XYZ file of C-alpha atoms in Angstrom:
283
model
C 78.055 48.886 106.630
C 79.892 52.077 106.984
C 79.072 55.231 105.148
C 81.337 57.983 103.914
C 79.927 59.974 106.929
C 80.499 57.407 109.454
C 82.510 58.361 112.565
C 84.768 55.545 114.086
C 86.065 56.376 117.551
C 89.627 55.274 118.273
C 91.154 56.527 121.533
C 89.767 59.980 121.353
C 90.230 60.361 117.601
C 87.368 60.159 115.214
C 88.121 58.599 111.886
C 85.772 59.268 109.007
C 85.624 56.198 106.886
C 86.876 56.942 103.311
C 84.485 54.522 101.500
C 81.717 52.127 101.807
C 82.278 48.388 101.643
C 81.297 48.340 97.989
C 83.676 51.167 97.092
C 86.482 49.328 98.888
C 85.705 46.063 96.964
C 85.913 48.075 93.653
C 89.131 49.558 94.580
C 90.554 46.211 95.421
C 89.184 44.770 92.322
C 90.686 47.675 90.327
C 94.113 46.973 92.011
C 93.892 43.331 91.349
C 93.143 43.987 87.671
C 96.213 46.096 87.417
C 98.241 43.597 89.042
C 96.859 40.799 86.651
C 97.681 43.089 83.634
C 94.197 44.287 82.613
C 95.580 47.834 82.624
C 98.192 49.086 80.267
C 101.744 47.829 80.918
C 105.023 49.664 80.141
C 105.605 47.561 77.037
C 102.421 48.542 75.393
C 101.883 51.707 73.102
C 99.092 53.258 75.132
C 98.973 55.025 78.525
C 99.537 53.206 81.870
C 99.406 54.170 85.529
C 102.240 54.273 88.016
C 100.955 51.504 90.363
C 103.769 52.259 93.012
C 102.004 55.379 94.257
C 99.811 55.205 97.392
C 96.080 54.699 96.783
C 95.188 55.418 100.451
C 95.617 58.922 101.808
C 94.861 59.927 105.394
C 94.817 63.616 106.534
C 93.697 65.679 109.450
C 90.666 67.741 109.032
C 91.439 71.247 108.037
C 94.712 70.451 106.288
C 95.663 69.751 102.580
C 95.452 66.436 100.922
C 97.251 65.426 97.900
C 95.921 62.506 95.772
C 98.640 61.434 93.439
C 98.098 60.175 89.897
C 100.984 59.313 87.388
C 100.258 58.435 83.792
C 102.978 57.449 81.457
C 102.664 57.374 77.603
C 99.683 59.647 77.873
C 100.003 61.108 74.296
C 97.054 63.705 73.989
C 94.410 61.933 76.041
C 92.986 64.224 78.761
C 93.273 63.342 82.463
C 90.253 63.992 84.743
C 89.373 63.486 88.547
C 86.078 62.127 89.568
C 84.409 61.971 92.945
C 83.208 58.439 93.138
C 80.229 58.888 95.496
C 78.414 61.422 93.205
C 80.386 60.952 89.940
C 81.079 64.536 89.892
C 83.772 65.731 87.589
C 86.120 67.702 89.588
C 88.933 68.449 86.984
C 89.653 67.994 83.351
C 93.210 68.513 82.378
C 94.213 71.661 84.193
C 90.564 73.072 84.316
C 88.336 72.889 87.295
C 84.719 71.859 86.888
C 83.558 72.535 90.454
C 82.577 75.903 92.144
C 84.409 74.578 95.342
C 87.826 76.351 94.952
C 89.504 73.840 97.443
C 89.747 71.440 94.571
C 92.474 71.833 92.060
C 94.778 69.702 89.887
C 98.547 70.006 90.460
C 100.208 69.132 87.071
C 103.854 68.317 86.715
C 104.210 67.409 82.942
C 107.854 66.328 83.341
C 106.953 63.874 85.931
C 103.698 62.878 84.159
C 101.838 63.787 87.479
C 98.205 64.825 87.515
C 97.506 65.092 91.406
C 94.385 66.332 92.909
C 94.919 68.845 95.626
C 92.208 69.464 98.325
C 92.854 72.350 100.716
C 91.099 72.821 104.003
C 89.926 69.144 104.029
C 86.386 68.650 105.603
C 84.969 65.417 106.943
C 82.458 65.216 104.094
C 85.446 64.926 101.713
C 86.233 61.407 102.796
C 85.608 58.874 100.072
C 86.999 57.528 96.856
C 88.420 59.769 94.026
C 89.368 58.333 90.557
C 92.010 59.609 88.289
C 90.631 58.693 84.787
C 92.256 58.808 81.289
C 89.789 59.152 78.310
C 90.655 55.908 76.586
C 88.195 53.284 75.286
C 87.642 51.589 77.558
C 88.204 54.276 80.229
C 91.062 53.753 82.455
C 90.938 54.702 86.072
C 93.208 54.905 89.175
C 91.076 54.972 92.552
C 92.468 56.705 95.577
C 90.806 56.539 99.005
C 90.804 59.622 101.238
C 90.371 59.344 104.928
C 89.780 62.298 107.339
C 91.015 62.266 110.772
C 88.885 64.420 113.281
C 91.128 65.066 116.362
C 89.446 65.570 119.842
C 91.379 67.150 122.702
C 90.960 65.590 126.191
C 91.812 67.161 129.576
C 92.853 64.697 132.449
C 90.529 64.544 135.339
C 86.819 65.354 136.000
C 84.739 68.100 134.298
C 84.616 69.982 137.604
C 87.895 70.531 139.454
C 88.068 71.920 142.989
C 91.270 73.774 143.978
C 92.082 75.110 147.439
C 92.963 78.769 147.707
C 96.777 79.390 147.310
C 97.378 75.923 145.793
C 98.521 75.420 142.345
C 96.277 74.637 139.271
C 97.610 71.980 137.192
C 95.855 70.969 133.837
C 97.057 68.422 131.335
C 95.582 68.329 127.778
C 96.358 65.677 125.232
C 95.518 65.282 121.505
C 96.408 61.834 120.243
C 96.532 62.633 116.464
C 99.185 61.562 113.871
C 99.953 64.743 112.108
C 103.044 66.430 110.453
C 103.424 69.219 111.372
C 101.787 68.386 114.797
C 98.556 70.066 115.890
C 99.044 73.233 118.213
C 97.258 73.410 121.530
C 96.338 76.630 123.280
C 94.635 77.479 126.613
C 91.533 79.850 126.853
C 89.913 80.924 130.086
C 86.313 82.086 129.744
C 86.903 83.006 126.130
C 90.278 84.896 126.663
C 93.525 83.300 125.588
C 95.984 82.571 128.417
C 99.468 83.903 127.620
C 102.705 83.934 129.566
C 102.884 87.835 129.129
C 99.307 88.316 130.262
C 98.086 90.374 133.320
C 97.965 87.190 135.585
C 101.519 86.371 136.836
C 102.484 82.817 137.845
C 101.341 81.108 134.647
C 103.570 78.567 132.958
C 102.970 76.480 129.778
C 104.823 73.545 128.485
C 104.081 71.848 125.145
C 105.166 68.430 123.954
C 104.568 68.106 119.968
C 105.496 65.112 118.043
C 104.084 63.629 114.830
C 102.300 61.062 116.937
C 100.305 63.734 118.978
C 100.316 66.718 120.994
C 100.286 67.432 124.802
C 100.147 70.810 126.699
C 100.628 71.434 130.564
C 99.188 74.480 132.221
C 100.283 75.514 135.792
C 98.864 78.443 137.690
C 100.536 79.093 140.876
C 98.868 80.383 144.119
C 95.368 80.087 142.972
C 92.954 83.065 143.462
C 89.098 83.361 143.603
C 89.508 85.205 140.240
C 91.071 82.015 138.806
C 87.717 80.166 138.927
C 86.063 79.747 135.538
C 85.997 77.596 132.338
C 89.359 76.444 131.035
C 89.455 75.219 127.454
C 92.147 73.360 125.631
C 91.820 74.437 122.019
C 93.474 72.595 119.168
C 94.491 74.424 115.939
C 92.474 71.802 114.193
C 89.717 69.605 115.831
C 87.400 69.729 118.794
C 88.337 71.416 122.123
C 87.903 70.131 125.630
C 86.797 72.271 128.761
C 87.053 71.928 132.480
C 85.444 74.016 135.149
C 87.744 75.212 137.881
C 86.530 76.103 141.309
C 88.725 78.008 143.853
C 87.547 77.206 147.460
C 88.688 78.251 150.857
C 87.797 77.625 154.523
C 84.447 79.389 154.126
C 83.336 77.026 151.373
C 80.464 74.425 151.925
C 81.587 71.538 153.898
C 79.993 68.976 151.400
C 80.861 69.458 147.745
C 80.082 67.207 144.710
C 81.732 67.037 141.384
C 80.544 65.733 138.171
C 82.165 62.308 138.677
C 82.569 62.128 142.489
C 80.298 61.777 145.542
C 80.135 64.574 148.287
C 83.302 64.773 150.428
C 84.092 66.441 153.740
C 86.536 69.196 154.412
C 88.238 69.410 157.734
C 85.569 67.409 159.562
C 83.262 70.546 159.800
C 80.276 68.558 158.639
C 80.905 65.923 161.270
C 81.260 68.643 163.921
C 77.949 70.271 162.795
C 76.089 67.021 163.132
C 77.467 66.296 166.626
C 76.323 69.679 167.827
C 72.929 69.218 166.441
C 72.536 65.608 168.162
C 73.811 67.166 171.438
C 71.301 70.070 171.429
C 68.394 67.741 170.769
C 69.404 65.337 173.496
C 69.810 68.017 176.054
C 66.445 69.507 175.244
């Protein structure tokens, strides 16, 4: 069984499950009851919900979620929003009943809308929320909120070895459906990399769509001072870091990265072994 805090990993993207199995069954049962006519229908004298609105909302962490609720023929009955997992009353009418200022009701009387707005969405906000009308018996419209947690990824190993005077090419991707897209920036040892910065020869290219974002960093003619930690930092979500090492002919012959075995440069290690063997034989 998934809990509201469960993370499901899908291609570098963590999705916080909006509800437990029980909550999902309750929501489906409520929707079935509405379809069967157990809730008020337009031809009745009492209030009824607009069942054409979405009851499943997905949003990226850090952004704003809007859970919509529309009630017709409301008369004077108050509308409230309840957080299902702890039965906490968040709003009643236009008043807020929580100290968390991220929650507020957006009311449009001319449209009969009483939507719940959550700004700066956190992973713990995932779950089922109910729009309720104070009738007897009580009427409710459940809406599930899913929170996406984006994770940036940099192509290649965690340690990258670059020859002196060669180009540094780093690619970062964030596969997160978001509108507007998530921004990606590059940081070296804690300092933001910019085209107008003191290091010449830096170029940045970004590809941002509603399906995800990609950033390409190129640094020409690598210097020893270019060694360090390069971090791809999304405007929302978790960053990714790669360690860049600039080497030249004086570097050790055998090197080992985090994901590859030792390799030889220019045959210098083989030459050293042959000299050692020759010395031992002649002695």
